[in-house]
XYZ file of C-alpha atoms in Angstrom:
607
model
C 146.477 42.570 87.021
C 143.463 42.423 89.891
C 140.574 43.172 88.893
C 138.852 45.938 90.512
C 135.541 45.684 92.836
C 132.195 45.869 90.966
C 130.541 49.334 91.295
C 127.532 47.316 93.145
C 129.324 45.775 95.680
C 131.134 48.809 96.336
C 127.901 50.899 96.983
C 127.041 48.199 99.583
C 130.207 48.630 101.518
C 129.270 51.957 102.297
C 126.146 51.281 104.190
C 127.886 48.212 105.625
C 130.043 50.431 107.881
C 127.413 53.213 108.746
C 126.123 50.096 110.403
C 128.821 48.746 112.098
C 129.999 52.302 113.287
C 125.807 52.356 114.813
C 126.293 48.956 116.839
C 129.763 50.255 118.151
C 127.466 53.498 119.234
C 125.262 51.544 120.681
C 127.400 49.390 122.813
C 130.035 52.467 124.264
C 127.120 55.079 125.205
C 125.865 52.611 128.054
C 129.246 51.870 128.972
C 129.970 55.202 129.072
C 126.366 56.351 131.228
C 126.973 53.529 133.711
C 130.486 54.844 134.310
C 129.445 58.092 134.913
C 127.216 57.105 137.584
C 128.844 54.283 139.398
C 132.279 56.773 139.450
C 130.617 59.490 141.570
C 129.901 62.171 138.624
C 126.286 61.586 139.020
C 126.071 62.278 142.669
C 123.878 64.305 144.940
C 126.979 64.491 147.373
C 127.409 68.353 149.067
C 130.962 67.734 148.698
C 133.528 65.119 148.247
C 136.756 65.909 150.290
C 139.807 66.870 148.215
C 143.226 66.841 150.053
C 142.663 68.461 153.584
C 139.859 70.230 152.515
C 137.185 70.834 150.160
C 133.836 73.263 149.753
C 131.129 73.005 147.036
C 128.194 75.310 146.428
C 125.347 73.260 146.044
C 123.270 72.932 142.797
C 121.547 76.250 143.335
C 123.779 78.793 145.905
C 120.443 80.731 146.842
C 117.301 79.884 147.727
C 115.992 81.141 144.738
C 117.357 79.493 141.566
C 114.598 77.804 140.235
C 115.412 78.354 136.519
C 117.323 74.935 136.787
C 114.314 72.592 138.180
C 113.166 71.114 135.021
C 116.664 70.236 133.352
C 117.403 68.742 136.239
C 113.667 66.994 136.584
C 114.699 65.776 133.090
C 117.954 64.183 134.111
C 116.425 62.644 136.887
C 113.806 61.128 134.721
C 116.618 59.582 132.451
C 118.179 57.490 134.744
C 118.383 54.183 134.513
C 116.304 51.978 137.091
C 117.722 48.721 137.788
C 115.591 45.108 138.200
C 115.994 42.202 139.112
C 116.085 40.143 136.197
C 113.192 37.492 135.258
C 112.685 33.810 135.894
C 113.863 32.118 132.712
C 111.798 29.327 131.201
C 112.476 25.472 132.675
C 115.139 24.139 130.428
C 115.429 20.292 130.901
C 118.478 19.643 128.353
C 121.818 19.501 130.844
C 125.035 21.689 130.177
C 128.126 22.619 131.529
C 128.073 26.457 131.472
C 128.320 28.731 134.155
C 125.193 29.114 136.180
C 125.062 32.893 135.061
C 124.008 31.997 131.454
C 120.685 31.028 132.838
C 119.810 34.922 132.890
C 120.871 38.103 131.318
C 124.270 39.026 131.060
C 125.002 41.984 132.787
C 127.854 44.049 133.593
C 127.040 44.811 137.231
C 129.151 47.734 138.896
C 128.809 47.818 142.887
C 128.098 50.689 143.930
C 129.296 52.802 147.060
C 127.209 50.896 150.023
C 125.727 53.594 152.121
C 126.913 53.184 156.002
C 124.376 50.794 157.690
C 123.329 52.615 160.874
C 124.597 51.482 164.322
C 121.718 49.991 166.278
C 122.810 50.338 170.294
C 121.579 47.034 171.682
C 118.716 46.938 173.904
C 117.156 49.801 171.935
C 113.194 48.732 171.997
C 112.266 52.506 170.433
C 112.527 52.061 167.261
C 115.041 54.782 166.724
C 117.982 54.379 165.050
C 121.341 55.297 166.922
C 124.168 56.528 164.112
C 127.510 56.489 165.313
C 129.762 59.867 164.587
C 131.700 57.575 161.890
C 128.599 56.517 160.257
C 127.190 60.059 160.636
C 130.392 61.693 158.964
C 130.068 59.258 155.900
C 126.815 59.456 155.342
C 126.703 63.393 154.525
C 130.109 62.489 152.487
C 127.903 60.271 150.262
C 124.911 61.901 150.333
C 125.367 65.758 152.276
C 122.444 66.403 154.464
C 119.568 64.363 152.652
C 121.276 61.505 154.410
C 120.768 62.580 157.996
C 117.238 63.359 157.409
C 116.528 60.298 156.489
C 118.100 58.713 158.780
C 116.319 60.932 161.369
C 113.114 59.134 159.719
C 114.670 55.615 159.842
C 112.766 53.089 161.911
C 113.098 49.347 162.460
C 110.880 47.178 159.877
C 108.009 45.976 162.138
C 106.563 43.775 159.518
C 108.343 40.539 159.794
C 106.439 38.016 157.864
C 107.233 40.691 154.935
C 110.952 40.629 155.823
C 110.479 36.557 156.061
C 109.134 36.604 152.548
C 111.568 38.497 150.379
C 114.466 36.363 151.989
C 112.833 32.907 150.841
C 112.152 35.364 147.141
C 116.349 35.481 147.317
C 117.262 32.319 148.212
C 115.261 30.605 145.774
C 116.664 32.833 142.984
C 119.666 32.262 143.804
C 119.037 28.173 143.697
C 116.855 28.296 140.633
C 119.366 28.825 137.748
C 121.383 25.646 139.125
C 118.344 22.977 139.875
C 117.118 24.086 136.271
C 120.000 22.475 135.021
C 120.174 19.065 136.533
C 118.498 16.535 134.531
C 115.749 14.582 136.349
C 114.908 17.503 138.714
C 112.865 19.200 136.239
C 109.041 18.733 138.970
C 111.198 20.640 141.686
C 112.614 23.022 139.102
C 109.272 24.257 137.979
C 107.979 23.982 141.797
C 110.521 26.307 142.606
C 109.676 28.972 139.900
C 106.168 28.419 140.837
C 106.905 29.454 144.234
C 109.102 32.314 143.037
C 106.288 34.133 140.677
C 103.450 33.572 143.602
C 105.200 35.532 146.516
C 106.222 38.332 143.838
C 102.470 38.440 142.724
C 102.309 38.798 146.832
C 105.041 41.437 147.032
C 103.650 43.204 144.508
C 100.421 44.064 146.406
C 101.359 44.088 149.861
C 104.248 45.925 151.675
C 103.158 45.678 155.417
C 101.970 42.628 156.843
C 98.122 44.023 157.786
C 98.054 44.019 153.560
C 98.943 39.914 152.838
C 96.406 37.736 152.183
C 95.359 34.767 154.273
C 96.716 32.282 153.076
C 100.102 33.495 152.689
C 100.995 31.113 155.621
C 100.562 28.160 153.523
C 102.599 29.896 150.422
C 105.811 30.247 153.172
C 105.990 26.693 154.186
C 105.090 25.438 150.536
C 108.334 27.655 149.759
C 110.673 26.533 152.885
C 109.741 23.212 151.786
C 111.355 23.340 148.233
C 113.944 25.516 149.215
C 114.875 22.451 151.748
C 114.370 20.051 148.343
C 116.679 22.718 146.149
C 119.239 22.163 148.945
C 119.653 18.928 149.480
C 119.964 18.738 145.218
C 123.700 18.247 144.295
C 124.111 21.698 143.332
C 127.579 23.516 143.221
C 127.453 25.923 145.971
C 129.967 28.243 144.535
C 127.470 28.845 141.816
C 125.165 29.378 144.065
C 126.801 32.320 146.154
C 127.648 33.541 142.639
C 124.226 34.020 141.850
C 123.045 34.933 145.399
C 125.699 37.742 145.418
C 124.612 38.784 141.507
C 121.397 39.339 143.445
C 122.434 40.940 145.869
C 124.587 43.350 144.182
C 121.330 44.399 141.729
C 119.623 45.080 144.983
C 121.948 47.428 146.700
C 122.016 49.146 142.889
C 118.772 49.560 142.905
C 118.408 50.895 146.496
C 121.424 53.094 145.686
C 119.842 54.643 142.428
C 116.357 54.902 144.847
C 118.422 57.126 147.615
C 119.589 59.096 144.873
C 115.888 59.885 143.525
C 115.174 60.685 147.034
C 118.218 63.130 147.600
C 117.112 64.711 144.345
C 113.396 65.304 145.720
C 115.162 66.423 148.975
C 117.161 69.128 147.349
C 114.638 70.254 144.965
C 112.415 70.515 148.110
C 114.645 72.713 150.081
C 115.891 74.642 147.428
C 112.979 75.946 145.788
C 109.985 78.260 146.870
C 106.937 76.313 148.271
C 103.612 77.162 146.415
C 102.211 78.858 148.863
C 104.819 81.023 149.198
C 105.157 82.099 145.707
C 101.061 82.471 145.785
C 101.485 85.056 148.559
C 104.262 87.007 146.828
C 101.780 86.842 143.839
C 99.031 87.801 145.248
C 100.729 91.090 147.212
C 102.400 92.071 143.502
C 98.719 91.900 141.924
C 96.965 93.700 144.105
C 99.622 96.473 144.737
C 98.946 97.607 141.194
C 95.147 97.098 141.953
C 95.218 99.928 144.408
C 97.446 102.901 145.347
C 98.821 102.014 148.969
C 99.228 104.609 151.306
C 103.548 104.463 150.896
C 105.103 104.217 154.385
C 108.173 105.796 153.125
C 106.419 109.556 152.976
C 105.819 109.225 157.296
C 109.236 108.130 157.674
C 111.477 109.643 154.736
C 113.324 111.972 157.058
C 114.366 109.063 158.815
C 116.168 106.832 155.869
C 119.164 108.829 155.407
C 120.110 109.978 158.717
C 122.789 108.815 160.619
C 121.952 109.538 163.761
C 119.081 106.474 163.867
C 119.773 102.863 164.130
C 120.051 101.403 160.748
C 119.379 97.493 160.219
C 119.656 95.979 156.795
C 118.279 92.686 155.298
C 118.791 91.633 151.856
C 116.346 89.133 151.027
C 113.681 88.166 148.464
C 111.475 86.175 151.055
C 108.958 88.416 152.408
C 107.680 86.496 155.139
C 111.382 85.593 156.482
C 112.156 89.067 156.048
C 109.193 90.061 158.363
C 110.362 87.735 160.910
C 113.271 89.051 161.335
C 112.315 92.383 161.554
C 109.530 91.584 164.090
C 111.379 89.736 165.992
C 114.521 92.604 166.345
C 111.644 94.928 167.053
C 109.531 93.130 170.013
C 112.823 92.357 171.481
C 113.950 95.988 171.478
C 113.093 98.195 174.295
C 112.929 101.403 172.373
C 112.275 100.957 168.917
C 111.573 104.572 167.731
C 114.910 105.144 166.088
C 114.776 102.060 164.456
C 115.247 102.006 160.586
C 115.360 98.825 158.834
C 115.892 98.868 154.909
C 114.653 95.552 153.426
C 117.100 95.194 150.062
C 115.503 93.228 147.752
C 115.131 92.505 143.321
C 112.703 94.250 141.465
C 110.485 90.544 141.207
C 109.286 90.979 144.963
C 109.780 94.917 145.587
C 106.240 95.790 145.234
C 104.727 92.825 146.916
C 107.337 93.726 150.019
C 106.026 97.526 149.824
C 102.274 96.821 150.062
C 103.028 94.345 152.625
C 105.324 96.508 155.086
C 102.585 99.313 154.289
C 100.183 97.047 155.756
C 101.686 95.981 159.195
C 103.328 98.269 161.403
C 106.430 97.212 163.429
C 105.557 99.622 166.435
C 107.614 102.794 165.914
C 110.413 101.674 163.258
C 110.637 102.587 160.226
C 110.699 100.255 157.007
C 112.290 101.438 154.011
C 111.834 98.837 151.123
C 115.305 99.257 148.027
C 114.995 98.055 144.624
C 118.543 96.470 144.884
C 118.478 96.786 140.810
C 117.354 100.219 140.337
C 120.016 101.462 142.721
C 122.865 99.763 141.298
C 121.971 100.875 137.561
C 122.034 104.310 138.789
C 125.554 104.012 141.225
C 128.657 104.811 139.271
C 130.237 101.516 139.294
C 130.643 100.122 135.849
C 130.299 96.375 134.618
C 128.837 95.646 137.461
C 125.933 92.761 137.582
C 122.636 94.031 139.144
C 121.633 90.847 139.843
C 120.710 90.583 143.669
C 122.730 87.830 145.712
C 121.892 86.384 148.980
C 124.493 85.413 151.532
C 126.106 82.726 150.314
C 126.234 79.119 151.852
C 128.595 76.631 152.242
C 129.681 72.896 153.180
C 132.835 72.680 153.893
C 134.632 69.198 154.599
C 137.980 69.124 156.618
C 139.778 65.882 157.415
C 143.554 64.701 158.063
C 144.800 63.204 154.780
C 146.570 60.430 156.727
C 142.855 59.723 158.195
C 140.040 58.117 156.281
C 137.581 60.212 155.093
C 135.039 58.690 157.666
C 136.873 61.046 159.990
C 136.227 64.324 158.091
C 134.882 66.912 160.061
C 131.712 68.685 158.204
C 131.108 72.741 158.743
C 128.446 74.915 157.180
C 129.028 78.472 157.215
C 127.766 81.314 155.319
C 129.525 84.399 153.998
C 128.546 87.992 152.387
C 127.324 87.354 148.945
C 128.537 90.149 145.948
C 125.621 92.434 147.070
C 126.880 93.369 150.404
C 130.352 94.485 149.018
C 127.935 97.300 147.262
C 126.856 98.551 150.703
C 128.459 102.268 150.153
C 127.188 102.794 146.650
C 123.338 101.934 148.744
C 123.660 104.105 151.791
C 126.164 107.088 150.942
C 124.750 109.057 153.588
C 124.830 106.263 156.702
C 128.055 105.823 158.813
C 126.967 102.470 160.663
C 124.331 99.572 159.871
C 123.821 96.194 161.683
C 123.322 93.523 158.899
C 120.874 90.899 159.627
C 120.049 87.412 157.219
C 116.301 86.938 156.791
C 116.590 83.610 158.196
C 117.639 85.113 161.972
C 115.430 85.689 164.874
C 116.797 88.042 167.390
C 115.464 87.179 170.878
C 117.542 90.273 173.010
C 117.826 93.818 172.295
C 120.708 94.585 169.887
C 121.339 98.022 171.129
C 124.497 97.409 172.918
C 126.018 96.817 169.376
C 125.812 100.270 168.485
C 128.054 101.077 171.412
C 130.458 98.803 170.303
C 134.242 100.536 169.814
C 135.216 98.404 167.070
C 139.019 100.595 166.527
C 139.929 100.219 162.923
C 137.871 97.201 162.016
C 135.629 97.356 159.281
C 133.134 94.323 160.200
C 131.839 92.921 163.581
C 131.657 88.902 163.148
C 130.770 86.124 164.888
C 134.254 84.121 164.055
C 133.930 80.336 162.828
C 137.203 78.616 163.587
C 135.951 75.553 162.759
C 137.488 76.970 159.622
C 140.691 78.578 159.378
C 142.396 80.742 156.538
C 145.153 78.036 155.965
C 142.392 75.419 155.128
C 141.863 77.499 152.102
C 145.237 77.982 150.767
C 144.482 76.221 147.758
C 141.253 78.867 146.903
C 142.847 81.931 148.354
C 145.973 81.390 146.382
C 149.737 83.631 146.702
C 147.302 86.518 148.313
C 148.702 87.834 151.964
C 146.654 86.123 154.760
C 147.207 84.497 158.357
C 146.831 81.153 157.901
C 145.840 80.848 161.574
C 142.970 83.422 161.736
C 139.415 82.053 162.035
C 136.934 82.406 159.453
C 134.047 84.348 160.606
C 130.192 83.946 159.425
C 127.268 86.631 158.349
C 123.997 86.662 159.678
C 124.922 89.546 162.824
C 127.255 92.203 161.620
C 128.551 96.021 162.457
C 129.237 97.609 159.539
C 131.352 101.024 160.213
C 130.749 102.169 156.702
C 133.062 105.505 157.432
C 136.242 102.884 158.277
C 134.969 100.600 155.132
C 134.797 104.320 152.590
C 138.106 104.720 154.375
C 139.870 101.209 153.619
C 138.383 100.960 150.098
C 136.841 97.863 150.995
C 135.018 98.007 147.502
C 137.787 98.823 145.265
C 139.734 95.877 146.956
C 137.164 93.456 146.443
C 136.532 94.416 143.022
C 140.429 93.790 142.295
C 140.277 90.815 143.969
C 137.129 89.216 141.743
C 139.022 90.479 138.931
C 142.304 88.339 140.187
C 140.323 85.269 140.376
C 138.174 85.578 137.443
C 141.384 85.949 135.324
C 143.235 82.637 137.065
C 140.226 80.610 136.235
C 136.617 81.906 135.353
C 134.497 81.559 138.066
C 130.957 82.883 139.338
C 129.940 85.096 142.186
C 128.839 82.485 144.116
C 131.496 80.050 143.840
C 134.410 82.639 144.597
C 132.272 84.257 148.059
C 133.909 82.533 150.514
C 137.453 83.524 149.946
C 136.703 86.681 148.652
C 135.009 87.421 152.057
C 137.510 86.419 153.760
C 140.764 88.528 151.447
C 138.780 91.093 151.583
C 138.361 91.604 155.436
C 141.720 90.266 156.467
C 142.539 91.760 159.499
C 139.765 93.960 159.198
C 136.967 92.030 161.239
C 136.319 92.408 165.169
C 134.676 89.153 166.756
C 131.888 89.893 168.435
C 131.004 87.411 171.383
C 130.364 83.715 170.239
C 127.749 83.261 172.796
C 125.850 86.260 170.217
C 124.604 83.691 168.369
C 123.670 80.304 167.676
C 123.809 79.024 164.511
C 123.418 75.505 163.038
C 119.524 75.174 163.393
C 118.795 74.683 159.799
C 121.035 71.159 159.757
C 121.966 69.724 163.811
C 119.581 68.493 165.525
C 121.546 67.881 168.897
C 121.586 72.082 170.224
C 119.835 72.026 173.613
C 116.909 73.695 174.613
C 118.659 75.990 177.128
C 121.202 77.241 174.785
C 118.784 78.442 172.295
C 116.674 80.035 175.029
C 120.064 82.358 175.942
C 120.621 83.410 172.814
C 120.717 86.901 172.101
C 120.077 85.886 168.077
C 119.195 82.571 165.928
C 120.482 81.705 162.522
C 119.239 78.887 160.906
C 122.391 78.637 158.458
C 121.984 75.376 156.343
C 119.287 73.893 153.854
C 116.214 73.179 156.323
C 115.064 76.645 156.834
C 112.016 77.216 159.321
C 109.543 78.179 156.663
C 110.017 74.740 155.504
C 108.087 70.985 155.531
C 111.655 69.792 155.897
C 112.733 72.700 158.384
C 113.787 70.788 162.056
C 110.441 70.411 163.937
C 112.296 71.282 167.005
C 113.540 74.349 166.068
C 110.382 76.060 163.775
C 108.545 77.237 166.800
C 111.147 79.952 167.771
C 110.642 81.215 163.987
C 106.682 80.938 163.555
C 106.063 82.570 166.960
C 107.132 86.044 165.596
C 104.957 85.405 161.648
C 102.464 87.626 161.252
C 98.674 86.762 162.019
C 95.279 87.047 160.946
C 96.764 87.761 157.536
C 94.227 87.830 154.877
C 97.000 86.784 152.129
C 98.414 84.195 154.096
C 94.810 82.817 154.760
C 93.920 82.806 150.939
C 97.484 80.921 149.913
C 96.606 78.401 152.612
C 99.799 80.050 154.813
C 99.732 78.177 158.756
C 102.255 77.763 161.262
């Protein structure tokens, strides 16, 4: 009979595998973190094309989710950077293994190379020339981040720096191999000599007005062992081994330093610049400071007529929302039955009142809404009183027989939840003209209001770069023309009698009650083809030439067709009020701001 285990060894087997199961731990979570990344998960892509086409909502859908800045500052942070590993010490015993042992193992995953731009030849500028290929890749990789860098892209003028970091990779790439042949042990620790000086040089200079004097004499003292290392009997197929081990750590590390840069793009576009927030501050503070003389008692009579021409904004920006208004107004010839009602959350409804008290808009009226006090009080039930801003999107379309180089990229934006509550906000109104607070309206919009839309509910703009069939995978076994354009907000007639008429509400609400059941879903994601169920067959296009949109991501609209437009949308993520706004496009937006303001002075607020 076997004799059993002694009780002591037995208590030791027990901590024996807690430890093994720990070094297993330890070796799968890297594995694991690396293949997140290098498979795409990690990405600061808009959108990656699925089938024929694809949209994504971006990591905040309005310009106003900053509750999820510092997790994502935090997972930034956590990423690994990757380096070029160290110079080993001189080893002068000889050996047969691979070249590779004479640094870290690593376990190197290529990433996706980012398109190289396509330099016309003869180009002495300095600016780079992308082709539409290159172009359409990039923003697959990267969205828009990558065409504003590229915009900043310039040739590197310092050539002696250039010079010196490709005499840094050739010698790494010889080192590990002369290390290893016996009797060349002077030119092996030459060579590493020459390796550590121009990274000390590296280190401290970038441009070539920064190296030091003498770092002619360090570049020929390095050509000449480089020549030495290559005349040495060395295999060369270790050699391009190690030269492309280098080279694939360097595009790695230049690929994890784009994404840093796409995150500091998007948390720069998508979140409220100080002095913006300081201003909407500032206005809240000192509305409760004083009792403003309220506009609304000079121009109550005029809120809930019909008769007057009703604009309506929904925005949380108070200096966008201004614009806009300013800009309908100086372009109108009569403006004293104008009404615009500025629908925004209770966070920025008091700044907004003391500031519309404080500037007049010549004769129209300015009615502020507290989008959340209304809705509390309306009879709809379960409904969120969260405000929502129009909605934008990236869409990618592309022939699945075609590579996705060839996708075509759209951005379009859509009515957000909020504006399918229009009734339950103005019972009394029969027609409004909605307006985003990132338009500037350059014509008089009166001739809408003598518009004979028929039975149609909503006066678009229509976008066929996208058509209902491209979404038959999102608008699922719901009735729809597959061949109908999709149309975009920004410049709308609303016939709110047609819209009471149609139920436009009720069959919206059924509709986000549809798609929530199939597969949960939030406002934002499920705006586009709710928008576009909803008001199937019940939109009139308004004249293209309207409006010209596009001016918060394309930089290649012409002067002339911006000056002829009756109204501006800058649909996309580089909005005029921003650093990263288009410079060629902001003056059209800043000519209409307000000033001589003494809050915009104070919060350091200057076109």
């Amino acid at each position: 009979m076997k004799a059993s285990a002694p009780p002591q060894a037995r208590r030791r087997r027990g901590p024996s595998l807690v430890v093994l199961a720990l070094v297993v731990c330890s070796l799968l979570v890297p594995v694991a973190f690396v293949f997140f990344f290098s498979a795409g998960y990690g990405s600061f892509a808009d959108e990656r094309p699925q089938e024929d086409f694809d949209l994504h909502l971006p990591h905040w859908s309005n310009r106003d989710k900053d509750q999820d800045v510092p997790h994502l500052v935090h997972e930034i942070k956590e990423l690994p950077v990757p380096t070029i590993p160290t110079i080993p010490e001189v080893s002068t015993q000889t050996t047969k293994q691979d070249d590779f042992s004479a640094v870290p193992k690593q376990t190197i995953v290529p990433p996706k190379p980012l398109p190289s731009p396509n330099v016309t030849s003869g180009n002495t500028d300095g600016a780079i020339r992308l082709s539409e290929e290159n172009k359409q890749a990039c923003q697959i990789e990267f969205g828009s981040y990558c065409l504003w860098s590229f915009e900043r892209l310039e040739y590197m003028k310092d050539a002696i720096v250039k010079r010196l970091k490709d005499q840094l990779f050739v010698a790494r790439s010889y080192f590990p191999s002369i290390a290893k042949i016996q009797g060349k042990e002077a030119l092996a620790r030459e060579l590493k000599q020459c390796i550590q000086d121009h990274e000390k040089v590296l280190s401290e200079s970038i441009v070539d007005g920064d190296l030091p004097s003498f770092i002619a004499k360090k570049m020929e003292r390095m050509e000449q062992t480089i020549a030495q290392a290559k005349a040495s009997p060395v295999d060369c197929n270790n050699v391009i081994r190690k030269l492309s081990q280098i080279l694939g750590l360097t595009e790695d590390e230049a690929h994890f330093h784009r994404k840093q840069s796409a995150f500091l793009y998007h948390l720069g576009v998508y979140t409220m610049p100080k002095s913006f927030h300081c201003l909407t501050m500032r206005l809240t503070v000192e509305y409760f400071k004083r009792t403003p003389s309220d506009p609304d008692g000079f121009y109550l009579e005029k809120f809930n007529v019909p008769k007057y021409r009703h604009y309506v904004l929904f925005s949380k920006h108070v200096l966008a929302a201004s614009v806009t208004i300013n800009s309908t107004v100086m372009s109108s010839e009569v403006t004293g039955n104008m009404v615009f009602h500025v629908v925004t959350d209770k966070l920025n409804y008091f700044g907004m009142k003391l500031w519309f008290s404080r500037h007049s808009f010549k004769e129209a009226a300015i009615h502020v809404i507290n989008y959340e006090e209304v809705i509390t009080q309306s009879f709809l039930k379960n409904i969120p009183s969260e405000l929502f801003l129009p909605e934008e999107f990236r869409v990618s379309i592309h022939d699945p027989e075609m590579p996705p180089t060839k996708s075509r990229m759209e951005y379009m934006s859509v009515f957000s939840h909020s504006h399918f509550l229009l009734p339950e906000i103005f019972t009394s109104l029969k027609k409004v003209v909605l307006l985003d607070d990132d338009m500037v309206v350059q014509r008089d919009l009166s001739f809408l209001w003598d518009l004979d839309m028929g039975e149609k509910v909503n006066g678009a703009v229509r976008f066929c770069g996208v058509k209902s069939g491209h979404l038959r995978k999102y608008l699922g076994d719901n009735i729809y023309e597959a061949k109908s354009c999709a149309w975009m907000s920004g410049l709308n007639v609303i016939d709110l009698e047609k819209w009471r008429e149609y139920k436009v509400t009720d069959k919206y609400l059924q509709l986000l009650e549809q798609f929530q059941g199939e597969r949960p879903t939030s406002l934002q994601e499920a705006a586009l083809p709710l928008s576009l169920l909803t008001f199937n067959n019940l939109v009139y296009p308004l004249d293209e030439t309207l409006t010209v949109s596009e001016l918060g991501y394309n930089f290649e609209i012409d002067t002339d067709t911006i000056s002829n437009a009756a109204a501006l949308h800058y649909n996309g993520l580089r909005k005029p009020w921003l650093d990263l706004g288009i410079t060629a496009y902001r003056k059209y937006w800043w000519r209409f701001l307000t000033r001589e303001e003494q809050y915009m002075n104070d919060c350091n607020l200057h076109p």
